Coordinates of C-alpha atoms and ligand atoms in Angstrom, one line a residue:
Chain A
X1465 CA 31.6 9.5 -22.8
X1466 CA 28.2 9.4 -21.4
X1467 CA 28.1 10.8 -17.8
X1468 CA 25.3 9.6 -16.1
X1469 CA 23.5 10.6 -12.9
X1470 CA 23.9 8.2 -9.4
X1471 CA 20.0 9.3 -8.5
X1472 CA 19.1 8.0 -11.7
X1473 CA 20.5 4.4 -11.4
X1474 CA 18.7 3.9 -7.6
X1475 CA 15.7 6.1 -8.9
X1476 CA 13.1 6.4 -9.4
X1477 CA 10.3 4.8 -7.6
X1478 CA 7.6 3.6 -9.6
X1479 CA 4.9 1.5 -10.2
X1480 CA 5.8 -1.8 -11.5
X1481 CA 6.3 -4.0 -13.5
X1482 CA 8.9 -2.7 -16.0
X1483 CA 10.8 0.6 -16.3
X1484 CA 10.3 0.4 -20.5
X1485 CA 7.0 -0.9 -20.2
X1486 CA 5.3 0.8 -17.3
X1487 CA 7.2 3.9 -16.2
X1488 CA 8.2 4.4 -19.5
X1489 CA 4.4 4.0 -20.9
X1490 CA 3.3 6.8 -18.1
X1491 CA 5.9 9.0 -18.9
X1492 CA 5.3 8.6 -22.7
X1493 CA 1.5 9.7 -21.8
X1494 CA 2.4 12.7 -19.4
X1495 CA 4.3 13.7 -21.7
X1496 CA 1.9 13.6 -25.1
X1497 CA -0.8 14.9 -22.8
X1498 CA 1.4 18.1 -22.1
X1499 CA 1.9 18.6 -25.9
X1500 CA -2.0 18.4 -26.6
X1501 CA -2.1 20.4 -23.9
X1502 CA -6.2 20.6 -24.4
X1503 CA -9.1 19.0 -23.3
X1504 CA -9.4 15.3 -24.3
X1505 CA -12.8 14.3 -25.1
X1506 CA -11.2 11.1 -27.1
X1507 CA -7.8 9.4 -27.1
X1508 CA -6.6 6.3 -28.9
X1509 CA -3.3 4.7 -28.3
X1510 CA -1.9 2.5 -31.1
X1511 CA 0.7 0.2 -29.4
X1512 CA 3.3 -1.3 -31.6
X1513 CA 5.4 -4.7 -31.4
X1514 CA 6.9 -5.5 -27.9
X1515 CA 4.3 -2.6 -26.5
X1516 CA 1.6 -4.9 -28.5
X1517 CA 2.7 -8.5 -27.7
X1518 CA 3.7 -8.1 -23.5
X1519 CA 2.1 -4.9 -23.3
X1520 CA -1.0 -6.1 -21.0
X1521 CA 1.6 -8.7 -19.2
X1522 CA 3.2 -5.5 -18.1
X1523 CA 0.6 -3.0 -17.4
X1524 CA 1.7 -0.7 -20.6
X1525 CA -2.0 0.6 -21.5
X1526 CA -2.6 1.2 -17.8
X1527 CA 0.3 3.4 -17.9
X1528 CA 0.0 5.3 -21.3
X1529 CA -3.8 6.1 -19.7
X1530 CA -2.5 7.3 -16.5
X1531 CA 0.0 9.3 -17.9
X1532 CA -2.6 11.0 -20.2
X1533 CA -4.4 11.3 -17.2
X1534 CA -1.5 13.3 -15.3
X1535 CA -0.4 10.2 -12.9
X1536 CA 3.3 9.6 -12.3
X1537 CA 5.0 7.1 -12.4
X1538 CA 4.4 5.9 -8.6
X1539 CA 1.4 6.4 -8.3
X1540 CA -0.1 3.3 -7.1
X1541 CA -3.8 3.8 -8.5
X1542 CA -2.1 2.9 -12.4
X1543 CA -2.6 -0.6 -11.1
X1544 CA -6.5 0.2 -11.2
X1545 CA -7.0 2.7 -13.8
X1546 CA -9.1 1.4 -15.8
X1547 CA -12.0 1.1 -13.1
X1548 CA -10.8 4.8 -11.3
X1549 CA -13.2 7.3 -11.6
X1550 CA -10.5 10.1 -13.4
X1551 CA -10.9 7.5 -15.9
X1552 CA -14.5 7.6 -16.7
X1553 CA -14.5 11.2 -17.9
X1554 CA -12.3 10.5 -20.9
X1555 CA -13.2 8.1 -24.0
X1556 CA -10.5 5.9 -24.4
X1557 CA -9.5 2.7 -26.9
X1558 CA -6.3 0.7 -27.5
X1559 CA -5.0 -0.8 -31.2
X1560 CA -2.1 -3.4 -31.5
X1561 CA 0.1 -3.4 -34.3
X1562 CA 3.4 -5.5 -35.5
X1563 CA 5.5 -2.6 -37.7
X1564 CA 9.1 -3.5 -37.8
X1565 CA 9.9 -0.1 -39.0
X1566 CA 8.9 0.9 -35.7
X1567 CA 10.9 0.8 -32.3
X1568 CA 10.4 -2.1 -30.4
X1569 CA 8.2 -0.2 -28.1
X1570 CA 6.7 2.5 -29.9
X1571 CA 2.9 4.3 -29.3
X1572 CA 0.8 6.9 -31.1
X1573 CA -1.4 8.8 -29.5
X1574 CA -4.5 10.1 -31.3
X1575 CA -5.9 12.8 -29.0
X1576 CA -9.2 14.4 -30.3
X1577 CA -10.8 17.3 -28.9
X1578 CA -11.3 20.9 -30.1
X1579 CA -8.4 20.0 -32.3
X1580 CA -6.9 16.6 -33.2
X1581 CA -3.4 15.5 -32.8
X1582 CA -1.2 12.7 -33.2
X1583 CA 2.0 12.0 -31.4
X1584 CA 4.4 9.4 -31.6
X1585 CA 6.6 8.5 -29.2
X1586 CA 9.6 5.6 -28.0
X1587 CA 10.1 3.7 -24.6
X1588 CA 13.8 3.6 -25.7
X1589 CA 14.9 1.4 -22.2
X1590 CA 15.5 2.3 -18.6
X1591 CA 11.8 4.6 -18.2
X1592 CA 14.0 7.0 -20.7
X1593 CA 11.5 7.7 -23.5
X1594 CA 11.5 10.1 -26.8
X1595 CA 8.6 11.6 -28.5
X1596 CA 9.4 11.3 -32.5
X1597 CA 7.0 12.8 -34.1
X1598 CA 3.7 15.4 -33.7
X1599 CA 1.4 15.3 -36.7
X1600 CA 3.1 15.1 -39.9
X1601 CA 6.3 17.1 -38.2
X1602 CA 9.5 14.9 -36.9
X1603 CA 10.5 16.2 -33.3
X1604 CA 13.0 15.2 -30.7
X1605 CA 12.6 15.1 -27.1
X1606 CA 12.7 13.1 -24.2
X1607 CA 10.9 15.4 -21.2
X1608 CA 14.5 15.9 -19.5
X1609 CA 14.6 19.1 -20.9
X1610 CA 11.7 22.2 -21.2
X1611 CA 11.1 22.2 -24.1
X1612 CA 9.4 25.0 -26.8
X1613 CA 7.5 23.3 -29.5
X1614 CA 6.7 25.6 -32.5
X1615 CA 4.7 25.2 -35.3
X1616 CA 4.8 27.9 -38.6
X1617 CA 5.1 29.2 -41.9
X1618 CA 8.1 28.4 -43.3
X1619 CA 9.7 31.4 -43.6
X1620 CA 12.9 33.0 -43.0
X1621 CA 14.2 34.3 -40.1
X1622 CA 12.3 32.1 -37.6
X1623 CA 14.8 30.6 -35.8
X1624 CA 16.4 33.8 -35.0
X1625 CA 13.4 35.5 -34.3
X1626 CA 13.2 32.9 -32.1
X1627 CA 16.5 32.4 -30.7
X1628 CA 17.1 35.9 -30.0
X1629 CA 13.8 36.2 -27.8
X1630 CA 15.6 32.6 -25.8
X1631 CA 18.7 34.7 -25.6
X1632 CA 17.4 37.5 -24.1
X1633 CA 16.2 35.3 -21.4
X1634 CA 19.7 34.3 -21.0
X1635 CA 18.8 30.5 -21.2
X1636 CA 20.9 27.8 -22.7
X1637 CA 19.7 26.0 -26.2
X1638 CA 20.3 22.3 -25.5
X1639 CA 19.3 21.1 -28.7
X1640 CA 17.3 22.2 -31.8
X1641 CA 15.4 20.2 -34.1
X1642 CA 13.8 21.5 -37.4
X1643 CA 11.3 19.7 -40.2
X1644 CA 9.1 21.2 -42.3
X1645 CA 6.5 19.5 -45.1
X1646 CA 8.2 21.7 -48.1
X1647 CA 9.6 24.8 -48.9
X1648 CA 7.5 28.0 -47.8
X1649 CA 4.9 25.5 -46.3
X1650 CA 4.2 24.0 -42.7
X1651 CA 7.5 23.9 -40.5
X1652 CA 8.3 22.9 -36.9
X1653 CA 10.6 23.7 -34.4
X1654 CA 11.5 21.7 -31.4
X1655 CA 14.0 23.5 -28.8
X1656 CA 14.8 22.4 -25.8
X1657 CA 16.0 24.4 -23.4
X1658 CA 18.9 24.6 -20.5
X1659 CA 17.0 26.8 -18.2
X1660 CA 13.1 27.8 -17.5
X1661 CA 11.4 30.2 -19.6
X1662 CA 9.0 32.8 -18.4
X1663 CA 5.8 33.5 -19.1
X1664 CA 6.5 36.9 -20.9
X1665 CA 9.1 35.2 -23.0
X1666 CA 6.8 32.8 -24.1
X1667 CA 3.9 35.2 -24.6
X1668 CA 6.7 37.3 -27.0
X1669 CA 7.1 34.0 -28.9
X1670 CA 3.5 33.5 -29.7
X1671 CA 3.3 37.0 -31.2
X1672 CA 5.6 36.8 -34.0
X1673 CA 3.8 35.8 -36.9
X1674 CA 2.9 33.2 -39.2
X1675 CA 2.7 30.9 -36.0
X1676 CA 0.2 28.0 -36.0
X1677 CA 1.4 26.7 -33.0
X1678 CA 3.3 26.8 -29.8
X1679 CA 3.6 24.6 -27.2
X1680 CA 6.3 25.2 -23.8
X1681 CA 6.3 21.5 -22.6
X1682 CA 7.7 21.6 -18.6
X1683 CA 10.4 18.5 -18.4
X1684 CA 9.0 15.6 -16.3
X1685 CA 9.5 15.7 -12.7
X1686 CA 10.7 11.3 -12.6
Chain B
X338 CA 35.0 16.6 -12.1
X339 CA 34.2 13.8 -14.3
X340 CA 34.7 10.1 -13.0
X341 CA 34.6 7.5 -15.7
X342 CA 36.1 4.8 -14.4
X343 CA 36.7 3.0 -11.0
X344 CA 40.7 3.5 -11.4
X345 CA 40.0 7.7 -11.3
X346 CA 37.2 6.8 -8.3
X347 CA 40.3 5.0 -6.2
X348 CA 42.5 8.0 -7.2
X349 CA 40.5 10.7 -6.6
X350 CA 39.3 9.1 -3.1
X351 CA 43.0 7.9 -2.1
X352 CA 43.9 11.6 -3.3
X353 CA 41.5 13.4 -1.1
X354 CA 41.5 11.2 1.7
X355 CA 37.5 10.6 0.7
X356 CA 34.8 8.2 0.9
X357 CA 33.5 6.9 -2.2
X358 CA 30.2 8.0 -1.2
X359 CA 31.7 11.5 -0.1
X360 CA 33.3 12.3 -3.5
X361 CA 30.0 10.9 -5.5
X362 CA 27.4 13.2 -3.4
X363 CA 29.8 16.1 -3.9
X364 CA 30.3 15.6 -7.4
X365 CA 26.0 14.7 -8.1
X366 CA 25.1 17.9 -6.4
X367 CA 27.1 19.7 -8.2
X368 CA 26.0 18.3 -11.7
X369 CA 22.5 18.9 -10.7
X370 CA 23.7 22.3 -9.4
X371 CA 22.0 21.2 -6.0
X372 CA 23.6 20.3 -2.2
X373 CA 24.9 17.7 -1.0
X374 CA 22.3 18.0 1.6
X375 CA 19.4 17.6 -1.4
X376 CA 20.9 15.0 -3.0
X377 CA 21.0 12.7 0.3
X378 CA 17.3 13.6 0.9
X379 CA 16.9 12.2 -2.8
X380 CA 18.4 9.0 -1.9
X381 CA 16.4 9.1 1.3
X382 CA 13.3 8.9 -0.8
X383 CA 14.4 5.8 -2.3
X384 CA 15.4 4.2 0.6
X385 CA 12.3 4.8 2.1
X386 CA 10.3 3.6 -0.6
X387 CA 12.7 0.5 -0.7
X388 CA 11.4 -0.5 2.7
X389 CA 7.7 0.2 2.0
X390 CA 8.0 -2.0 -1.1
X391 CA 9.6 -4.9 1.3
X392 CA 7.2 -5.0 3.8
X393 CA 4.1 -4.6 1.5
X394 CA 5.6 -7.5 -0.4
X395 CA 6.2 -9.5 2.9
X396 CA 2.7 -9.0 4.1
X397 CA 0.7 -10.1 0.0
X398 CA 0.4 -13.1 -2.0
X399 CA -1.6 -11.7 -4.5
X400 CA -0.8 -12.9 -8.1
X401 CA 1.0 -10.7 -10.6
X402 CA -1.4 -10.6 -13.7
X403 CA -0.1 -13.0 -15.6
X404 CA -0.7 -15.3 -12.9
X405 CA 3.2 -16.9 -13.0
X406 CA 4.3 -15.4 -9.5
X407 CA 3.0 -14.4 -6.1
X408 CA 3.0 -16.6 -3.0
X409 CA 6.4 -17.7 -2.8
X410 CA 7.3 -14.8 -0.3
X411 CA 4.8 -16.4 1.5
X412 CA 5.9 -19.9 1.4
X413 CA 9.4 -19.0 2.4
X414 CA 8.3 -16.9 5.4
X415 CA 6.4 -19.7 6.8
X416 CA 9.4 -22.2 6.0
X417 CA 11.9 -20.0 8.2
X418 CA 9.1 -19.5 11.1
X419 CA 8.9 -23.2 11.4
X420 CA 12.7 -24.0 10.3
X421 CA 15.2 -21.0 10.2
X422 CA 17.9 -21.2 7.6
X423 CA 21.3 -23.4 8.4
X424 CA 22.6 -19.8 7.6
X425 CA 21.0 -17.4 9.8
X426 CA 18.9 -14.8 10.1
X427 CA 20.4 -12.7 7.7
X428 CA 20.2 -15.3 5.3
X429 CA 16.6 -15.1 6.0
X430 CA 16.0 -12.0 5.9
X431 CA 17.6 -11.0 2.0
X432 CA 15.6 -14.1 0.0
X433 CA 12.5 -13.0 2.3
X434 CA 12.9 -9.0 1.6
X435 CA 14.1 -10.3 -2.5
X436 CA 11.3 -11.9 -2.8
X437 CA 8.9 -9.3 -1.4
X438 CA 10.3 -6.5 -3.3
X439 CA 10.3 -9.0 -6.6
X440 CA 6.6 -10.0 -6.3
X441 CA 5.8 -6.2 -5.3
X442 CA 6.8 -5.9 -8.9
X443 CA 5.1 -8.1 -10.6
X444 CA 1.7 -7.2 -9.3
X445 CA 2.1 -3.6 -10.2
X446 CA 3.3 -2.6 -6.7
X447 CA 5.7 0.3 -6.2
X448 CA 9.0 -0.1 -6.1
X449 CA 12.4 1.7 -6.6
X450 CA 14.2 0.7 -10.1
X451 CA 17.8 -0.1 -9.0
X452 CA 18.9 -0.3 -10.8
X453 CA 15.9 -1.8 -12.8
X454 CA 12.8 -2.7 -12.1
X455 CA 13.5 -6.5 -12.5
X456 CA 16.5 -6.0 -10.2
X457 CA 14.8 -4.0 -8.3
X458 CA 14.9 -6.8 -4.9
X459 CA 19.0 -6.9 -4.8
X460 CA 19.9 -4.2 -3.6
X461 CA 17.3 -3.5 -1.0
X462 CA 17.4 -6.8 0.6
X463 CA 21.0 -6.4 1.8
X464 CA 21.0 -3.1 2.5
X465 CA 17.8 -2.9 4.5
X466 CA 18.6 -6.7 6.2
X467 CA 21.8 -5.7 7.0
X468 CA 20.9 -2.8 8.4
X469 CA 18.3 -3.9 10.8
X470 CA 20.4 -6.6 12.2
X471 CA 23.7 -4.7 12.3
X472 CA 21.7 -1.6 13.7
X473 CA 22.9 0.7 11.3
X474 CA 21.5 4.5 11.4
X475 CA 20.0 6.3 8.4
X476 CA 23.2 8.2 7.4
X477 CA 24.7 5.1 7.3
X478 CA 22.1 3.3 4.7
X479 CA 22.3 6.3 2.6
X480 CA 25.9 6.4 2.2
X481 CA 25.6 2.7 1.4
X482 CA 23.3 3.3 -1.1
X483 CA 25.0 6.3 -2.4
X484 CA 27.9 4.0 -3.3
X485 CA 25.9 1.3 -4.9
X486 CA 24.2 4.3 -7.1
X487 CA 28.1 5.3 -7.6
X488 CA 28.9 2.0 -9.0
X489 CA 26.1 1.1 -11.0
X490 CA 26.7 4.8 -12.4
X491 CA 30.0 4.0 -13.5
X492 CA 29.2 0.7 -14.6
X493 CA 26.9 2.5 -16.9
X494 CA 28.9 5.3 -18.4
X495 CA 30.0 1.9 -20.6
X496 CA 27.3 -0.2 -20.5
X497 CA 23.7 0.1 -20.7
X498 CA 22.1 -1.5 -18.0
X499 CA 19.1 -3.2 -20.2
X500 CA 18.8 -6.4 -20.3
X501 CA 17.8 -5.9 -24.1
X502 CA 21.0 -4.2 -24.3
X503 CA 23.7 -6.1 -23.1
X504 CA 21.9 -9.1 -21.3
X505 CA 20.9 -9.7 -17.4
X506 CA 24.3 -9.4 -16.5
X507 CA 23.7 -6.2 -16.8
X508 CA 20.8 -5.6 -14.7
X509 CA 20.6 -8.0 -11.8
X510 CA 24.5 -8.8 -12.4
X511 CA 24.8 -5.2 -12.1
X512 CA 22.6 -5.1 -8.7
X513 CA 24.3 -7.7 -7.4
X514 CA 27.8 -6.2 -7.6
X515 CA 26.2 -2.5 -6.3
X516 CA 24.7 -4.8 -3.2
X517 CA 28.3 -6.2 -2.6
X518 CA 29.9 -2.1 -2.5
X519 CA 27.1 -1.2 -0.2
X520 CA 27.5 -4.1 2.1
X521 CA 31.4 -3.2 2.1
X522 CA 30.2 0.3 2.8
X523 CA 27.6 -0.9 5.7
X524 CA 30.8 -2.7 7.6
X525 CA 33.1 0.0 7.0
X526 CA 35.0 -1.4 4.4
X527 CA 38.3 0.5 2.9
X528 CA 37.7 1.6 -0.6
X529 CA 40.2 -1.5 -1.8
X530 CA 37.6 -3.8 -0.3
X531 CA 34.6 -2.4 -1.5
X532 CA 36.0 -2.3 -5.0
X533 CA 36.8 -5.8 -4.7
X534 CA 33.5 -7.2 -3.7
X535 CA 32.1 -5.3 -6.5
X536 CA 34.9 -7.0 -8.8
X537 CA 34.5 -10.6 -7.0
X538 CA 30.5 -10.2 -8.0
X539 CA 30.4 -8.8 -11.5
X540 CA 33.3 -10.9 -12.5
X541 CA 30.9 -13.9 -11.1
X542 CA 27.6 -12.8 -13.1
X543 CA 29.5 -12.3 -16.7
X544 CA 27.3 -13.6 -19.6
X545 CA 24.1 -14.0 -17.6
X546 CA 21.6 -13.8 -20.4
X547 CA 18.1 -12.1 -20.2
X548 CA 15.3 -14.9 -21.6
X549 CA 12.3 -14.3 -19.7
X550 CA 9.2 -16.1 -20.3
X551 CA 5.7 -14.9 -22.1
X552 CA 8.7 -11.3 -21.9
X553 CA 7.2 -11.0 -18.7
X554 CA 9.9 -9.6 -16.0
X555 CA 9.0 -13.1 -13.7
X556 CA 10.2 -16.1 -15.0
X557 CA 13.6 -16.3 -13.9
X558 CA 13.5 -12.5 -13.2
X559 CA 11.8 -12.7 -9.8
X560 CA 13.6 -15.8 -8.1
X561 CA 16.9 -14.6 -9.2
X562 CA 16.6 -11.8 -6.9
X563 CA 17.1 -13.2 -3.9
X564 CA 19.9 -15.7 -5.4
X565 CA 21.9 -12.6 -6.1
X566 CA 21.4 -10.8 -3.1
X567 CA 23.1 -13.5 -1.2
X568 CA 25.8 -13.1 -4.2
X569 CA 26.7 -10.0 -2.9
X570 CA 27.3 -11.4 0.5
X571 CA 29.6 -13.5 -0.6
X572 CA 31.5 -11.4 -2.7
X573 CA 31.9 -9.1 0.2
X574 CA 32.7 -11.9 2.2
X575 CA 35.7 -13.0 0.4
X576 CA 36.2 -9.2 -0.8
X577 CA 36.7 -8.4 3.2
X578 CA 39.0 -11.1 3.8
X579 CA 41.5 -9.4 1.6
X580 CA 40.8 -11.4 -1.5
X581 CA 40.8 -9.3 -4.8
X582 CA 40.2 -10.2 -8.1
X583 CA 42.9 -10.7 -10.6
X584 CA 41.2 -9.1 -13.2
X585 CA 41.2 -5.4 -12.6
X586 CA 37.2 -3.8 -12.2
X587 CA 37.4 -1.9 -15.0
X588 CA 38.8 -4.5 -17.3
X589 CA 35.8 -6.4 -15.5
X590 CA 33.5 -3.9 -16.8
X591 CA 35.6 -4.3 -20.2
X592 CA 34.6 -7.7 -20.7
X593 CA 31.1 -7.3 -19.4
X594 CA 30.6 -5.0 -22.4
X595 CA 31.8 -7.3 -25.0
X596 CA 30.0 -10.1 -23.8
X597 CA 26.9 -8.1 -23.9
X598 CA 27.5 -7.0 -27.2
X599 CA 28.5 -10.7 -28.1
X600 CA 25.1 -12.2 -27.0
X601 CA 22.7 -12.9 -29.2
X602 CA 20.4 -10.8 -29.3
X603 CA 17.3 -14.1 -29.4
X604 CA 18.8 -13.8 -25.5
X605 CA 18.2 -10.3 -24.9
X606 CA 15.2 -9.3 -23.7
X607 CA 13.7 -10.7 -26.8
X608 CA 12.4 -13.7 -25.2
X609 CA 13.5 -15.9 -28.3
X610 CA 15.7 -18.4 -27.1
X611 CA 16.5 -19.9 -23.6
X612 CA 14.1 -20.3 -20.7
X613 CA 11.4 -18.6 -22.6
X614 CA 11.7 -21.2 -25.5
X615 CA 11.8 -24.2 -23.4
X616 CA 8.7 -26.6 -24.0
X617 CA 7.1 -25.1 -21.2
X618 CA 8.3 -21.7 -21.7
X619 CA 6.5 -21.5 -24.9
X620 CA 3.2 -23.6 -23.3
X621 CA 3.1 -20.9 -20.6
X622 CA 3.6 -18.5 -23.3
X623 CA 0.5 -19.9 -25.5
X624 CA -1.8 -19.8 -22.5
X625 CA -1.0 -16.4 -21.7
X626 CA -1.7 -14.6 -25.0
X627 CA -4.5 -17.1 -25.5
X628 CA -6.1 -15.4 -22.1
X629 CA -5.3 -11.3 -22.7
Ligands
SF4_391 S1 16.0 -11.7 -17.1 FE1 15.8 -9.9 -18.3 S2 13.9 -9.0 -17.7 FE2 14.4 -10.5 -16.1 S3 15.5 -9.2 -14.6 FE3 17.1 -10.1 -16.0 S4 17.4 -8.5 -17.5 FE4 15.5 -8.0 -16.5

């Protein structure tokens, strides 16, 4: 049975009007942002069915900006984003789509930069949210967890390579979520973690090799 | 230790000679691995922010974007200054405080989800009017509000509380029966009573369907709030007079999951049948996507 949390039914405090379709929307962008985890010198959000129809009615592409933007979720400028200053120094556009193979309330982001990257994520009810997929790669996490996002060669041994660095830290594996585009070629790794890595631990991880990527995203404070 | 149901809540409380509120801090700080002392200051937050949401809301009538709501705080304040309700101040004070909170969220105010965001005017508006006329201290809203969070937590180990899930019952139904335990709480209610006024309300709220119009959380989300914070008044009401529901609260909870699962899903959330269908549901509708 699912054992939920009393803070979480009277929490959290937030910027209206809709816990899917505002809080959700910021936490979606907080979250993407702290995957790109680079500069943004361009972002377009491609909003999908219910986020495209009653999006504007309920402030969803002010929230996906703020969140890109590092606001929470109470943070009462989302209301005015679009005409706040932090918002001039990014170039920013929004697409609608209907796509019923998407969730009801699904977004891509399509952050470019030094590097571009797309990430897809879920407003999946309640301001709980999931990001699905980075590029090409499937992942699966929903910012309640830290979370290590890796990015290889497919080759073997990695997740104990991996996993044994983790261990060492004595930190809990929550989950972990692989993909990869074919055999010996581009494979992900999405772990999310019990505990809080350190720095060293993660700086271990980025030196094994045939790493393209790695990413430690911090859970979401609300 | 795990608490799934209300009937292990009575135990365990009847067992330890506990408060609901006791055993749920105890058992939240230890899930989160923090202390009891950090999880009240938690719910202080809330609280807090609960009351700065009502009295921003008392003191705007700006419209929400979609220009459907905002005002009627307004109106209703100035109604009771020049004729105050047949039922008193406290009557006053929850459709006033409902209201605020309601519009608040509408126009992209900040508010505290309880346990949603188009709920989000139930629970405060007894609580906090309660409160202020009873003179109740902090520690005292807290645990209050500590039990509704207990409640609606239980509540959703089963259910979802989404309206696109399992219906409005499950939000603002759900809100209303976690404003009837706090109230309970607030007089110093035994746990029988408060468990009753929660029973009394949820029973009373079974099969309310979510059909908002333009799926905007307004139209009937923001007037139902104050209907159902006077709800819970009377379910504590009759709850405190020693009457009890014949169904059981669980078996309440029961039936409030199959009838969520039993709606159609063109009234959940998906604003395909009901008020949002209506000939003027869908004329509001049409002028609305005609304008963003
Ligand atoms: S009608 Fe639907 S959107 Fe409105 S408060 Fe109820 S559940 Fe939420």
């Amino acid at each position: 049975m699912r054992q939920s949390s009393l803070i979480d039914i009277i929490s959290p405090v937030m910027v209206g009007p809709s816990s899917s379709h505002t809080a959700g929307a910021v936490r979606l962008g907080l979250l993407a942002k702290n995957v790109y985890d680079e500069p943004i010198e361009k972002i377009t959000f491609k909003l999908y069915n219910s986020y495209a129809q009653t999006g504007k009615g309920h402030g969803t592409d002010k929230g996906l900006l703020a969140g890109v933007l590092g606001l929470a979720v109470d943070d009462i400028r989302i209301k005015d984003i679009f005409n706040s200053d932090i918002a001039q120094s990014i170039d920013y556009q929004f697409e609608y789509y209907n796509d019923f193979n998407r969730h009801p309330n699904a977004v891509d982001f399509i952050f470019e930069g030094q590097n571009k990257m797309q990430i897809s994520g879920d407003s999946i009810g309640a301001g709980e949210i999931a990001i699905r997929k980075i590029n090409e790669f499937s992942v699966k996490f929903t910012g309640k967890y830290n979370t290590l996002l890796l990015v290889y060669k497919d080759v073997t041994g990695m997740i104990s390579k991996v996993s044994t660095i983790i261990q060492a830290e004595n930190v809990n594996i929550a989950s972990l979520h692989c993909d990869r585009s074919g055999k010996g070629e581009t494979a992900s790794m999405c772990i999310c973690l019990d505990g809080e890595l350190q720095k060293e631990a993660i700086d271990k991880i980025k030196e094994i090799d045939h790493l393209n990527m790695v990413r430690y995203v911090r859970k979401l404070g609300n | 230790m795990n608490i799934n149901t209300f009937e292990e809540l009575e135990t365990v409380c009847s067992k330890t000679n506990k408060k609901i509120y006791e055993i749920a801090q105890e058992n939240e700080a230890q899930k989160n691995d923090i202390s009891v002392q950090e999880v009240r200051q938690v719910v202080k937050i809330s609280l807090e922010a609960m009351k700065e949401a009502i009295s921003a809301g008392l003191h705007s009538c700006e419209k929400s974007y979609s220009g459907m709501s905002g005002g009627d705080c307004k109106k209703l304040q100035e109604k009771f200054a020049t004729k105050s309700s047949l039922l008193g101040v406290i009557f006053e004070k929850i459709t006033t405080y409902a209201l605020a909170t309601s519009e608040e969220n509408a126009r992209m105010g900040k508010i505290v989800a309880c346990p949603t965001a188009g709920s989000c005017g139930i629970v405060p508006s007894v609580l906090v009017s309660v409160a202020e006329e009873i003179q109740a201290d902090e520690e005292e809203q807290i645990n209050a509000l500590i039990t509704a969070g207990e409640i609606g937590r239980i509540i959703s180990n089963k259910v979802q509380l989404a309206g696109a899930v399992a219906g409005c019952q499950a939000e603002c139904g759900v809100a209303s029966a976690m404003a009837a335990g706090a109230l309970a709480q607030l007089r110093g209610e035994n746990i029988d009573n408060i468990l009753s006024a929660v029973a009394l309300a949820m029973k009373n709220l079974l099969g309310l369907t979510c059909d908002p119009v333009c799926g905007l959380v307004e139209v009937p989300c923001i007037k139902r709030n104050p209907f159902l914070g006077i709800h819970a008044v009377t379910a504590y009401e009759l709850a405190s007079a020693g009457i009890k529901s014949l169904i059981p609260l669980d078996e309440i909870i029961d039936a409030l999951e199959q009838t969520g699962q039993l709606m159609s899903p063109s009234l959940k959330e998906s604003s395909q049948a009901g008020l949002a269908k209506t000939k003027t549901g869908i004329k509001m509708e049409k002028n609305f996507y005609s304008r963003v």
